[in-house]
mmCIF file of C-alpha atoms and ligand atoms in Angstrom:
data_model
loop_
_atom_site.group_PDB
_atom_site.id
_atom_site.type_symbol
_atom_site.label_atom_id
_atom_site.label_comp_id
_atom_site.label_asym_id
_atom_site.label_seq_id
_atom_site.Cartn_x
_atom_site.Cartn_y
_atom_site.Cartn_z
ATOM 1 C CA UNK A 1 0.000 0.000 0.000
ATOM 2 C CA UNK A 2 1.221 3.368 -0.872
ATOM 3 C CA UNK A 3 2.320 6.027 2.005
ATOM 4 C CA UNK A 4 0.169 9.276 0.921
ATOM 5 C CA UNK A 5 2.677 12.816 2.013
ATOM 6 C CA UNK A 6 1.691 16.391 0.951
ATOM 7 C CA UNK A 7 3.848 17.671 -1.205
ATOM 8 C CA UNK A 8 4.611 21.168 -1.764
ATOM 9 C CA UNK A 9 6.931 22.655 -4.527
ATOM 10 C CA UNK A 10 7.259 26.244 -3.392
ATOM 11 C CA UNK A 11 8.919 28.673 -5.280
ATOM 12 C CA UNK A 12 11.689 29.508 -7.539
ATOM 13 C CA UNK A 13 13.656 26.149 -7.583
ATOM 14 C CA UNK A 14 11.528 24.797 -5.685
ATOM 15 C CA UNK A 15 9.345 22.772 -8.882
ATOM 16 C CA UNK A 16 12.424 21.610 -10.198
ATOM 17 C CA UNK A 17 14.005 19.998 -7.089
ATOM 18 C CA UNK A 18 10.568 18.274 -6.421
ATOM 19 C CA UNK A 19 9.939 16.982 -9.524
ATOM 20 C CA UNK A 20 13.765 15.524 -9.579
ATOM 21 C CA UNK A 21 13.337 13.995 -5.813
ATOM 22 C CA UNK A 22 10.048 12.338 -6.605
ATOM 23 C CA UNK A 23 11.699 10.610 -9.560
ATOM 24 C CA UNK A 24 14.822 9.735 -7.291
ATOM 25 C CA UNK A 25 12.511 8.736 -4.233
ATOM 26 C CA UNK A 26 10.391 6.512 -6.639
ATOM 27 C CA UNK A 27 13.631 4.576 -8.176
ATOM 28 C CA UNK A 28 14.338 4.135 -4.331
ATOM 29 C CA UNK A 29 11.212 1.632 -4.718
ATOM 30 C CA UNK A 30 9.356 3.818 -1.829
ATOM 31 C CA UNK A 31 5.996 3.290 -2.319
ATOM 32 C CA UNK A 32 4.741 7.262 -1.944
ATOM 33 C CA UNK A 33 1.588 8.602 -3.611
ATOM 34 C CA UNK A 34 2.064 12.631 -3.323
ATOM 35 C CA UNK A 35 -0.590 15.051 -3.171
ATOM 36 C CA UNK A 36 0.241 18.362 -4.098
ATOM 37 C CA UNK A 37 -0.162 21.791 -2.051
ATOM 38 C CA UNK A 38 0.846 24.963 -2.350
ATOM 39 C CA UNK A 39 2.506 27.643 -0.385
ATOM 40 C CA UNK A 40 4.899 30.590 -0.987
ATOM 41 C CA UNK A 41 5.698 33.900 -2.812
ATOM 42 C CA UNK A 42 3.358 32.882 -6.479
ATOM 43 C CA UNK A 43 0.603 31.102 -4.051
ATOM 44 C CA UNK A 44 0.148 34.411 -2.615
ATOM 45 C CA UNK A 45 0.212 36.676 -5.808
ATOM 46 C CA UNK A 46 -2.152 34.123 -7.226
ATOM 47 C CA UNK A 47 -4.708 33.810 -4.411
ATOM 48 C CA UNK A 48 -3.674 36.607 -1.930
ATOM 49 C CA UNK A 49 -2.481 34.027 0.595
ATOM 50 C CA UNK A 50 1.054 32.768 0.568
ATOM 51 C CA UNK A 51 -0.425 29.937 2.823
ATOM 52 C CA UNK A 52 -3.654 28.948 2.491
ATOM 53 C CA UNK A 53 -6.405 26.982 4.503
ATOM 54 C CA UNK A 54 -6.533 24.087 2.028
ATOM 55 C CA UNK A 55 -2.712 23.612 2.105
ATOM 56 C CA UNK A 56 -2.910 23.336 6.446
ATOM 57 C CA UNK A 57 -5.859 21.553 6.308
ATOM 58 C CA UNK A 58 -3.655 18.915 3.856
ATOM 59 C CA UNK A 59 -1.033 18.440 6.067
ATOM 60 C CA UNK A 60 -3.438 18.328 9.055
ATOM 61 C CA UNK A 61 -4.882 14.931 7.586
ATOM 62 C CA UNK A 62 -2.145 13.215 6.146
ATOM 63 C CA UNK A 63 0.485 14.397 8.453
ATOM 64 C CA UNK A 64 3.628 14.360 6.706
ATOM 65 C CA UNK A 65 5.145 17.051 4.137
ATOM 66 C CA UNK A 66 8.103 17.270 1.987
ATOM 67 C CA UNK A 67 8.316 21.154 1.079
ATOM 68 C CA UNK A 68 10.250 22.970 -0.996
ATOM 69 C CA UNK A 69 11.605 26.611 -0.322
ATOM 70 C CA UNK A 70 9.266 29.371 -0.014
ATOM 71 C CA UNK A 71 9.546 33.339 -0.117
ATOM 72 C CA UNK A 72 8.047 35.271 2.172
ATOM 73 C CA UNK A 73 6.264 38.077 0.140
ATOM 74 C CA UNK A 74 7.702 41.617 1.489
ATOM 75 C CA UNK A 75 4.857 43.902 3.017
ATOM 76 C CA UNK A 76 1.650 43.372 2.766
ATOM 77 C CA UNK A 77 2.565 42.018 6.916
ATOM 78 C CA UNK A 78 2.624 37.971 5.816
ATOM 79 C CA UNK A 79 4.208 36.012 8.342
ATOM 80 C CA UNK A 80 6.906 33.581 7.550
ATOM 81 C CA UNK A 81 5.310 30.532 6.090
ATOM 82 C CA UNK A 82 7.811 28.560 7.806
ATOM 83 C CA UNK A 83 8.012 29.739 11.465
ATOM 84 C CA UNK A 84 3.701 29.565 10.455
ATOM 85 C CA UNK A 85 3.806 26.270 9.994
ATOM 86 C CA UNK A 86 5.988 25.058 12.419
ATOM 87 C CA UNK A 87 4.024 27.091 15.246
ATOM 88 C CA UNK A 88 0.639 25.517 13.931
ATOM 89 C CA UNK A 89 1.814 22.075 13.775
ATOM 90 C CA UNK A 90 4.304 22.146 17.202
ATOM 91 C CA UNK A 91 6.711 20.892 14.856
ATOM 92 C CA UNK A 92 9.249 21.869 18.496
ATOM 93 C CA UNK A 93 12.244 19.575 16.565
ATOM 94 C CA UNK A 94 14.590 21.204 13.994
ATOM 95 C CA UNK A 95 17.128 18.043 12.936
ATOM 96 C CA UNK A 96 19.843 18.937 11.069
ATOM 97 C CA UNK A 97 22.115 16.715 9.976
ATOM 98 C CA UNK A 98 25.160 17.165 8.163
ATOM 99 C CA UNK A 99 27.896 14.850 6.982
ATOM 100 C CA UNK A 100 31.015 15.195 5.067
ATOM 101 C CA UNK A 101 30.476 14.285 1.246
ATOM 102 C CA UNK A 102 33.148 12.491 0.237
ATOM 103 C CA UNK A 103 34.597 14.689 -3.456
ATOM 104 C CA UNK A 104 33.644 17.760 -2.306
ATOM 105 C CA UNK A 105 36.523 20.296 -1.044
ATOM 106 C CA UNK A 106 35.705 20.925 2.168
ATOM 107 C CA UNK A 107 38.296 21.988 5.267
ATOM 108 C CA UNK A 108 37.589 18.707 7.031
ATOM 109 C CA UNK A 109 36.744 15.201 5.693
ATOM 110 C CA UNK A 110 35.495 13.999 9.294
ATOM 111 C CA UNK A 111 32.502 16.388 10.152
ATOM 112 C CA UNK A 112 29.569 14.195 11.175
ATOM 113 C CA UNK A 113 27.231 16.555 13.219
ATOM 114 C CA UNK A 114 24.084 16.713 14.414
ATOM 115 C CA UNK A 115 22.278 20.166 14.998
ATOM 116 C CA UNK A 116 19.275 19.778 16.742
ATOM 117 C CA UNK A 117 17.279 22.975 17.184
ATOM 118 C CA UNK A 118 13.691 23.901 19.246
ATOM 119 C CA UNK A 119 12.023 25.423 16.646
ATOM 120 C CA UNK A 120 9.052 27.120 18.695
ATOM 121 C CA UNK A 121 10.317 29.305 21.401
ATOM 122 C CA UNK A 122 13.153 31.845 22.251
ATOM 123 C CA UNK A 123 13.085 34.879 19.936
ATOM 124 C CA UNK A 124 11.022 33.633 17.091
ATOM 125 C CA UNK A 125 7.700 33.507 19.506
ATOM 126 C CA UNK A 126 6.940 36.559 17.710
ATOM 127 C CA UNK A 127 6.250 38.963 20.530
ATOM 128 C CA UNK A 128 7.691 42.390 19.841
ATOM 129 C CA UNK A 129 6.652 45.370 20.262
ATOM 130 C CA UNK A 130 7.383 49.384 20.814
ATOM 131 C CA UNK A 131 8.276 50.378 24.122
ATOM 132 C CA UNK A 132 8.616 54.382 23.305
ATOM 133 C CA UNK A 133 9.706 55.475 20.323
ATOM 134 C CA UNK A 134 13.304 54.177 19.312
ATOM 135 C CA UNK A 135 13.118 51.509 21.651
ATOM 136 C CA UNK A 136 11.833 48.033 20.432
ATOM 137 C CA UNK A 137 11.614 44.940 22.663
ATOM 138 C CA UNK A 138 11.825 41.041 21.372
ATOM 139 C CA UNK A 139 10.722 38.463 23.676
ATOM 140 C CA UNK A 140 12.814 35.565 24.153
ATOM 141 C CA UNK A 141 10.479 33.109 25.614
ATOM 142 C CA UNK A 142 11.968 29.693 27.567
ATOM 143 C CA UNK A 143 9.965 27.259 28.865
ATOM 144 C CA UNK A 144 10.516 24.285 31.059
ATOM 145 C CA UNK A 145 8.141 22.321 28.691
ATOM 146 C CA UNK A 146 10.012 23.549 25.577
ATOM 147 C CA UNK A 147 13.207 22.386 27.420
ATOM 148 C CA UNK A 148 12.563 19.518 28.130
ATOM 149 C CA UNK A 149 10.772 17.951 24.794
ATOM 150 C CA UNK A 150 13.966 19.540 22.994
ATOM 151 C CA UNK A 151 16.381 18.102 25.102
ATOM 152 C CA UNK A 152 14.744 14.318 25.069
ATOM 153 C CA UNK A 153 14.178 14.943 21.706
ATOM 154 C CA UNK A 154 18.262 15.311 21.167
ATOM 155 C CA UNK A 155 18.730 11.813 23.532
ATOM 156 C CA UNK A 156 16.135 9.867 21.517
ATOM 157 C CA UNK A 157 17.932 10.834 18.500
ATOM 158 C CA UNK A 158 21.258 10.269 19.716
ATOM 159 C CA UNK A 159 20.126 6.967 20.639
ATOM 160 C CA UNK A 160 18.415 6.470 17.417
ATOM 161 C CA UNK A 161 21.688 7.466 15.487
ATOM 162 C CA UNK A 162 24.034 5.464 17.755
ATOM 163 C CA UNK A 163 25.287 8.607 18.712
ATOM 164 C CA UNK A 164 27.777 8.818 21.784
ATOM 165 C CA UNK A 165 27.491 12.481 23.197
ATOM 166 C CA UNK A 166 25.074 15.262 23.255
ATOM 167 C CA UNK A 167 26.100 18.867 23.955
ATOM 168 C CA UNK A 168 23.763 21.418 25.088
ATOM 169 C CA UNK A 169 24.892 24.499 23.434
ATOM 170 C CA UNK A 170 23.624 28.073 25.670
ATOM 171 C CA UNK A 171 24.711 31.084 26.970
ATOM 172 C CA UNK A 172 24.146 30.766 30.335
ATOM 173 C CA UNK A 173 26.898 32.734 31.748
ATOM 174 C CA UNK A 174 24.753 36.120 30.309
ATOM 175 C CA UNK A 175 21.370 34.764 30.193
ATOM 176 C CA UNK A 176 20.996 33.184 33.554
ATOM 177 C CA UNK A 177 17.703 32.878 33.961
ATOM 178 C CA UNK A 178 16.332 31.729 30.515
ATOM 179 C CA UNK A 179 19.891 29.701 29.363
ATOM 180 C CA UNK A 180 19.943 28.743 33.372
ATOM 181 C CA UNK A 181 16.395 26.670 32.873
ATOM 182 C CA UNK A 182 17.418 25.609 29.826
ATOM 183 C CA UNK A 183 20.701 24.170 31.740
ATOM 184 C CA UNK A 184 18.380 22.542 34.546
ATOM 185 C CA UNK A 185 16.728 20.852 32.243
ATOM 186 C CA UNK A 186 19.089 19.658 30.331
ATOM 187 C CA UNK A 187 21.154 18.194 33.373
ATOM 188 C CA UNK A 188 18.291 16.492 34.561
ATOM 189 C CA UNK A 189 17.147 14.954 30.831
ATOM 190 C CA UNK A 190 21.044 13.483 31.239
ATOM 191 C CA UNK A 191 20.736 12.089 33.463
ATOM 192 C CA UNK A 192 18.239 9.942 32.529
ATOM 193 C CA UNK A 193 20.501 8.106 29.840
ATOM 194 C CA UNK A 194 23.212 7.556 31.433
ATOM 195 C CA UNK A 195 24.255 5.543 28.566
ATOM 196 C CA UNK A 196 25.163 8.528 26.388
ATOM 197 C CA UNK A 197 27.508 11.096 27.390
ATOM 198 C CA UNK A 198 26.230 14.797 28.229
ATOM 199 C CA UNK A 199 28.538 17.880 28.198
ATOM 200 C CA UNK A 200 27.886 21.674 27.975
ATOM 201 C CA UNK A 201 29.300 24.217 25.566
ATOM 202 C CA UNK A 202 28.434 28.249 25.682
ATOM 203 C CA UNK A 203 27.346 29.084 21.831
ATOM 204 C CA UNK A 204 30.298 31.759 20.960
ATOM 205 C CA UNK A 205 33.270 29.145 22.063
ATOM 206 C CA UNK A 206 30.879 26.532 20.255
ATOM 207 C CA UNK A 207 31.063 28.025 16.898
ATOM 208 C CA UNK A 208 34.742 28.783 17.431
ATOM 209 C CA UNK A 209 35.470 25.128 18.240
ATOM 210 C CA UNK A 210 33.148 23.941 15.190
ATOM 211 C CA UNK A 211 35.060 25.902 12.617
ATOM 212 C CA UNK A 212 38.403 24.543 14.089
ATOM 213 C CA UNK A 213 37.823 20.975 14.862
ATOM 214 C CA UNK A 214 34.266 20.002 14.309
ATOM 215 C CA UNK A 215 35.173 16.283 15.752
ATOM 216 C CA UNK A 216 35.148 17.437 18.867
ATOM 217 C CA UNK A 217 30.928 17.789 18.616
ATOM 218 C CA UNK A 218 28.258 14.818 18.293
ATOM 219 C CA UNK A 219 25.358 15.836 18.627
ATOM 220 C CA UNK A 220 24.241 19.674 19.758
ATOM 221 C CA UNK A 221 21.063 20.599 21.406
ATOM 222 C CA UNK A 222 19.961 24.221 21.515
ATOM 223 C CA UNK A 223 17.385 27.023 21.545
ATOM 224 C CA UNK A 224 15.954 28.643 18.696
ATOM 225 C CA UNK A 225 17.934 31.111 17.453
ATOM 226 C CA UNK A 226 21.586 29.898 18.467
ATOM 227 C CA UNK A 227 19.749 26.530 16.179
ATOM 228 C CA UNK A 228 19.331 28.684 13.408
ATOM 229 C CA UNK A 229 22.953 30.120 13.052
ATOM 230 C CA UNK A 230 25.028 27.060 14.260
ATOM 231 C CA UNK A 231 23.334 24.390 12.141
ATOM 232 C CA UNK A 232 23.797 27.123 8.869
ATOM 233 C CA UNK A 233 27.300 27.092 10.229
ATOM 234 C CA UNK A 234 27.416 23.400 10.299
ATOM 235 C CA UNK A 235 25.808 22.847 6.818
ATOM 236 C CA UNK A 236 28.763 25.236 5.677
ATOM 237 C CA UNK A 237 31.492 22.735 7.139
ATOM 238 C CA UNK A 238 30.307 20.190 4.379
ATOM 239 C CA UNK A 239 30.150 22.431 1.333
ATOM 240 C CA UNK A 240 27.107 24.300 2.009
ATOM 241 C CA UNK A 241 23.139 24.765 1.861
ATOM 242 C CA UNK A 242 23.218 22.761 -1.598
ATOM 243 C CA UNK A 243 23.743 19.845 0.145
ATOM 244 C CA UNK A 244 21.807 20.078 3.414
ATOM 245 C CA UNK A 245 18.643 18.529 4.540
ATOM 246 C CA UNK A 246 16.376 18.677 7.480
ATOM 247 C CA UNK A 247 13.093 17.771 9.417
ATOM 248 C CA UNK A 248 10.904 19.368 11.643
ATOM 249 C CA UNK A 249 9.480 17.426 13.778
ATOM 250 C CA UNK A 250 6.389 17.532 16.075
ATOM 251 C CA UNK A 251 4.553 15.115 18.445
ATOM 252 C CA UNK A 252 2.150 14.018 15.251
ATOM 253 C CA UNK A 253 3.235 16.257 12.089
ATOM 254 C CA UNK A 254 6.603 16.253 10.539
ATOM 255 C CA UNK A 255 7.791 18.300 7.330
ATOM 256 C CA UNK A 256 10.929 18.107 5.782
ATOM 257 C CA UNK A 257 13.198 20.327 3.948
ATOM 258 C CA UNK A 258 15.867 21.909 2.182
ATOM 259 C CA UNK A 259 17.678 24.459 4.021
ATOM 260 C CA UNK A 260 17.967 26.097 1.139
ATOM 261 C CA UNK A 261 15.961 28.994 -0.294
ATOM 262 C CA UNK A 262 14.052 29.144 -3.502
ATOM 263 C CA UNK A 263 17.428 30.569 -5.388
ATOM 264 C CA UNK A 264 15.543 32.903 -7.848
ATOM 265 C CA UNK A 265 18.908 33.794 -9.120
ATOM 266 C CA UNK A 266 18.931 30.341 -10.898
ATOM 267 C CA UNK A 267 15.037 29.639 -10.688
ATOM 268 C CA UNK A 268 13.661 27.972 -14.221
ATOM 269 C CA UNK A 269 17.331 27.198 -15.870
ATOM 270 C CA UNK A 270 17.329 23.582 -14.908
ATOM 271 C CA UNK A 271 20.374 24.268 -12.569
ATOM 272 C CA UNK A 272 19.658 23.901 -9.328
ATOM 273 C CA UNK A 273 21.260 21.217 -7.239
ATOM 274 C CA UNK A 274 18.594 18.765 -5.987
ATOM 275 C CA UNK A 275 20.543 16.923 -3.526
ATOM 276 C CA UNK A 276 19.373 18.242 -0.387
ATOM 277 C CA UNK A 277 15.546 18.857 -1.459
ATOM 278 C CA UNK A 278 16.410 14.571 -2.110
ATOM 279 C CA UNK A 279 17.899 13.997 0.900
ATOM 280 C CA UNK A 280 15.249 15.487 2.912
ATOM 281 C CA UNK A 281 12.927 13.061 1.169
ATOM 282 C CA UNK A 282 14.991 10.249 2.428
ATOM 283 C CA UNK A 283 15.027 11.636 5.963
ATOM 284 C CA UNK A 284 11.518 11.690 5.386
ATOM 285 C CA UNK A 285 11.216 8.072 5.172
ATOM 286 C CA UNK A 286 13.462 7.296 7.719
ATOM 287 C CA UNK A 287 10.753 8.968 9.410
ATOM 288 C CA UNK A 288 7.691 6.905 7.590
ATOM 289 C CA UNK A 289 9.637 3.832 8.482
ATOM 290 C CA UNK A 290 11.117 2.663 4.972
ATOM 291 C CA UNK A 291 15.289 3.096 5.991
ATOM 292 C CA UNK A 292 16.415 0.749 3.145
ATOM 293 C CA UNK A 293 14.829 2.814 0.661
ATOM 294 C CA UNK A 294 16.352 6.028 2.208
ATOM 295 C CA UNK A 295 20.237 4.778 2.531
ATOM 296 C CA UNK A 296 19.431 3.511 -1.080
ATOM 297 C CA UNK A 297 18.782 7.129 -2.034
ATOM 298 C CA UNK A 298 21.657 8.682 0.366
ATOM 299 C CA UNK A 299 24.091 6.316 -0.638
ATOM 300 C CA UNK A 300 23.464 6.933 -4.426
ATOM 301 C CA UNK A 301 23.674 11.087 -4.313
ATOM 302 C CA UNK A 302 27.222 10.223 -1.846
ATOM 303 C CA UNK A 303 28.907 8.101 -4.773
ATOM 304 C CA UNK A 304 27.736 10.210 -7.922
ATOM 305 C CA UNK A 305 29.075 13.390 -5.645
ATOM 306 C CA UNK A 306 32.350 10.927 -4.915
ATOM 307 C CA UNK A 307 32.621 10.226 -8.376
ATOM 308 C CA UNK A 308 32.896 13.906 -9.454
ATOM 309 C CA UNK A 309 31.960 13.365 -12.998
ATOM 310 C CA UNK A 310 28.437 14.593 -12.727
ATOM 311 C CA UNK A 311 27.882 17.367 -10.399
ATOM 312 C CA UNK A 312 25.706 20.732 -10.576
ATOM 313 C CA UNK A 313 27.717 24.023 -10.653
ATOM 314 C CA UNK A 314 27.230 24.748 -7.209
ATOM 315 C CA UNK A 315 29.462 21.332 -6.471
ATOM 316 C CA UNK A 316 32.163 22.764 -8.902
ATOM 317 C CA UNK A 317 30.577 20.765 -11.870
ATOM 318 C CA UNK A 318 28.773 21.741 -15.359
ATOM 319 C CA UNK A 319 25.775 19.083 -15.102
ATOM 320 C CA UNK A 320 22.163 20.281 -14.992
ATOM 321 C CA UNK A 321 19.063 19.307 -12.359
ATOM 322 C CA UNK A 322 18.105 16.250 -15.087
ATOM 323 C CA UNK A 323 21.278 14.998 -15.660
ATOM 324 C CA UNK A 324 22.246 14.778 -11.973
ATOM 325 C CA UNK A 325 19.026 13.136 -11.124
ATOM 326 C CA UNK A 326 19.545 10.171 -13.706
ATOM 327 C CA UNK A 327 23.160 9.609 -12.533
ATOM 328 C CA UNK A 328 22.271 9.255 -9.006
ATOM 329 C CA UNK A 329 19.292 6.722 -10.265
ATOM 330 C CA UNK A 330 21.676 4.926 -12.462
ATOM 331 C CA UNK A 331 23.313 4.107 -9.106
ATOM 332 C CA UNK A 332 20.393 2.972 -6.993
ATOM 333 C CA UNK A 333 20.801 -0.687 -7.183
ATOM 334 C CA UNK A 334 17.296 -2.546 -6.505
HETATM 335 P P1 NAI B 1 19.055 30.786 -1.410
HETATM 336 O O1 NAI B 1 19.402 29.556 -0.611
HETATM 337 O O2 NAI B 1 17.815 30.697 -2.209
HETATM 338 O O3 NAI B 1 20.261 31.118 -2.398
HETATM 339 C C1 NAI B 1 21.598 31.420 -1.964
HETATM 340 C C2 NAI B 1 22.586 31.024 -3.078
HETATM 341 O O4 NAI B 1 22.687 29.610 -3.112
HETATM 342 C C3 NAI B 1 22.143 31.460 -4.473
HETATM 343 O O5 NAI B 1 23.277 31.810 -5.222
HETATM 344 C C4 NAI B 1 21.515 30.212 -5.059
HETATM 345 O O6 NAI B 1 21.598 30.124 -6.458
HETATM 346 C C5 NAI B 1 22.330 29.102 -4.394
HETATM 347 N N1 NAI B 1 21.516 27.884 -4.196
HETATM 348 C C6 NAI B 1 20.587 27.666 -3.229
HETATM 349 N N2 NAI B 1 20.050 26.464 -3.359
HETATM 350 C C7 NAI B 1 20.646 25.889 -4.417
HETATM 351 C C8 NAI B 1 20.502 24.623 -5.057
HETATM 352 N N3 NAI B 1 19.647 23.689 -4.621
HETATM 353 N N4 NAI B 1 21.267 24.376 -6.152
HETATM 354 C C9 NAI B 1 22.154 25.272 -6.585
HETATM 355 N N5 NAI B 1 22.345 26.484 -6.032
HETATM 356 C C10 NAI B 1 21.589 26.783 -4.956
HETATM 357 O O7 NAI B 1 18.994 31.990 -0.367
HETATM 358 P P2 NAI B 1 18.450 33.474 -0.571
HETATM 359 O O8 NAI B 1 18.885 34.012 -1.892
HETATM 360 O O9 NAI B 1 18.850 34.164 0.665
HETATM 361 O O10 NAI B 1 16.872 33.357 -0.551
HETATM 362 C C11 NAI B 1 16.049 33.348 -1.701
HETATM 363 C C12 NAI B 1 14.605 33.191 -1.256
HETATM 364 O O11 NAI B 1 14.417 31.933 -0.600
HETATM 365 C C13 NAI B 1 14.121 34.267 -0.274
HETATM 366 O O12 NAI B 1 12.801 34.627 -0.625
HETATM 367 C C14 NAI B 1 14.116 33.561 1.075
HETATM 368 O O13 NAI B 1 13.173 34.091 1.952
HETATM 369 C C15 NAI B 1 13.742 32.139 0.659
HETATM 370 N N6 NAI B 1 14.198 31.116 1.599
HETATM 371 C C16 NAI B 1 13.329 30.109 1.891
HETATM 372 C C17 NAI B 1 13.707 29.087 2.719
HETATM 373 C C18 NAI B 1 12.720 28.011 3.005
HETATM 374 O O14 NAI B 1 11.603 28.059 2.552
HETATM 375 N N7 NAI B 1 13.094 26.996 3.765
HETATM 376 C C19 NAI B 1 15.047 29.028 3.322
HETATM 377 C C20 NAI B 1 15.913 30.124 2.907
HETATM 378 C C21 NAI B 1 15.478 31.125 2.085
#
């Protein structure tokens, strides 16, 4: 029986990468019947809503999306369709992983990180406002609850990923009361799985260390916003957003995607690089339960990238969005 999953192209690039994926994810011999929804920039100049009802009430019912990138439109006082969705859904788990590629020149050939980031809370809550003219406040909100389902979230994972430590990344020694809850709660979490080692890093010396010797990280658990820059940090320790994927996950909704944006600078040529948009498909069915089919797919996009003779400009190569796509299914052995 097929696994139905809302899919939504987006913009710019966004078409092209999900028309490649599906054809990669269906050579994987996952069984996936997509139905398609739309969101983004073109959504909205079409129907006035960059996100509308029918698209939620999609991924309500089936509960799983793969999305492409979407622009927010400017003005016109549209949230982001991303923080929207993730608020509406709880989807509290950003995963992020991010692995060397062998082929591609990176500074290290060991990085094998894990960025896991709450996706709710801290300073995307969205509560700002004037406090007298020239003076503008943003709350950063932490909550034991948000803490805590982060933090286990991080464990499970490691677990999950035969993973040996987790790091909770803060800044505690400033923020003492909001980083100090998060700390609390993080000790206590540890100590709970005693099994996998637990160690605590303040975000400035993290990124510091990452750039230097990324080894010395596993897996890295942290707020909101600190999420957002270290995992972008991460993704650039293994050639960049091209190649990164990622989830976000909720108690019953999960939607994956590319960390990259919709690229308009490339939109339409047949250019774009669809390994990541792929690869969060095969997270994606990690997450449906179908792991043969997603190494299949993973380990396919790793050897064309290894091999080096067909690879998208952004990888250093001349090959287009089509002829990447059948190389990496010439490889998928079923
Ligand atoms: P971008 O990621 O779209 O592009 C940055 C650079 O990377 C460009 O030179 C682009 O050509 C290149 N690039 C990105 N993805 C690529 C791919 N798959 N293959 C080859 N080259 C690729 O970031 P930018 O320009 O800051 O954002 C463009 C639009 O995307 C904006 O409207 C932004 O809001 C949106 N965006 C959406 C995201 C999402 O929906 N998850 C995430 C990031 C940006």
């Amino acid at each position: 029986m097929s696994t139905l999953v809302v899919m939504i192209p987006g913009d710019g690039i966004g078409p092209e990468v999900a028309a490649a994926a599906e054809k990669m994810i269906r050579a994987s011999g996952a069984s996936i019947d997509w139905i398609y929804a739309q969101a983004g920039a073109d959504t909205a100049e079409k129907t006035g809503n960059p996100l509308p009802v029918e698209t939620i009430d999609l991924i309500d019912k089936h509960k799983v999306a793969l999305k492409g990138p979407t622009g927010t439109p400017i003005g016109g006082g549209f949230r982001s369709i991303n923080v929207a969705l993730r608020q509406h859904f709880e989807l509290y788990a950003n995963f992020r992983p991010a692995k060397t590629m062998k082929g591609l020149e990176t500074r290290f050939d060991n990085v094998d990180l894990i960025t896991i980031r709450e996706n709710t809370e801290g300073l995307y809550s969205g509560l700002e406002h004037v406090v007298t003219p020239g003076v503008v406040e943003s709350l950063r909100i932490i909550t034991e609850k948000g803490s805590e389902r982060i933090v286990r979230f991080a464990f499970e994972t490691a677990r999950l990923y035969n993973r040996k430590k987790v790091t909770a990344v803060h800044k505690a020694n400033i923020l003492k009361l909001s980083d100090g809850l998060f700390l609390d709660v993080a000790r206590r979490i540890a100590s709970l799985y005693p099994d996998i080692e637990y160690d605590e890093s303040i975000v400035d010396a993290t990124c510091m260390r990452l750039v230097m010797d990324p080894s010395v990280y596993d897996v890295l658990v942290m707020e909101n916003l600190f999420g957002d820059i270290v995992s972008d940090l991460a993704s650039g320790l293994i050639g960049g957003l091209g190649m990164a994927p990622s989830a976000n996950i909720g108690a019953t909704h999960a939607i994956f995607e590319a960390v990259h944006g919709s690229a308009p600078d490339i939109a339409g040529k047949g250019l774009a690089n669809p390994a990541a948009f792929t690869l969060s498909g095969a997270l994606m069915l990690r997450h449906l339960g179908m792991p043969v089919e997603a190494e299949r797919i993973e380990n396919a996009i790793r050897t064309v990238i290894a091999e080096g003779s067909v690879r998208t400009r952004d990888t250093g190569g001349t090959a287009g969005t089509s002829e990447f796509t059948d190389a990496v299914i010439e490889k998928m052995e079923l």
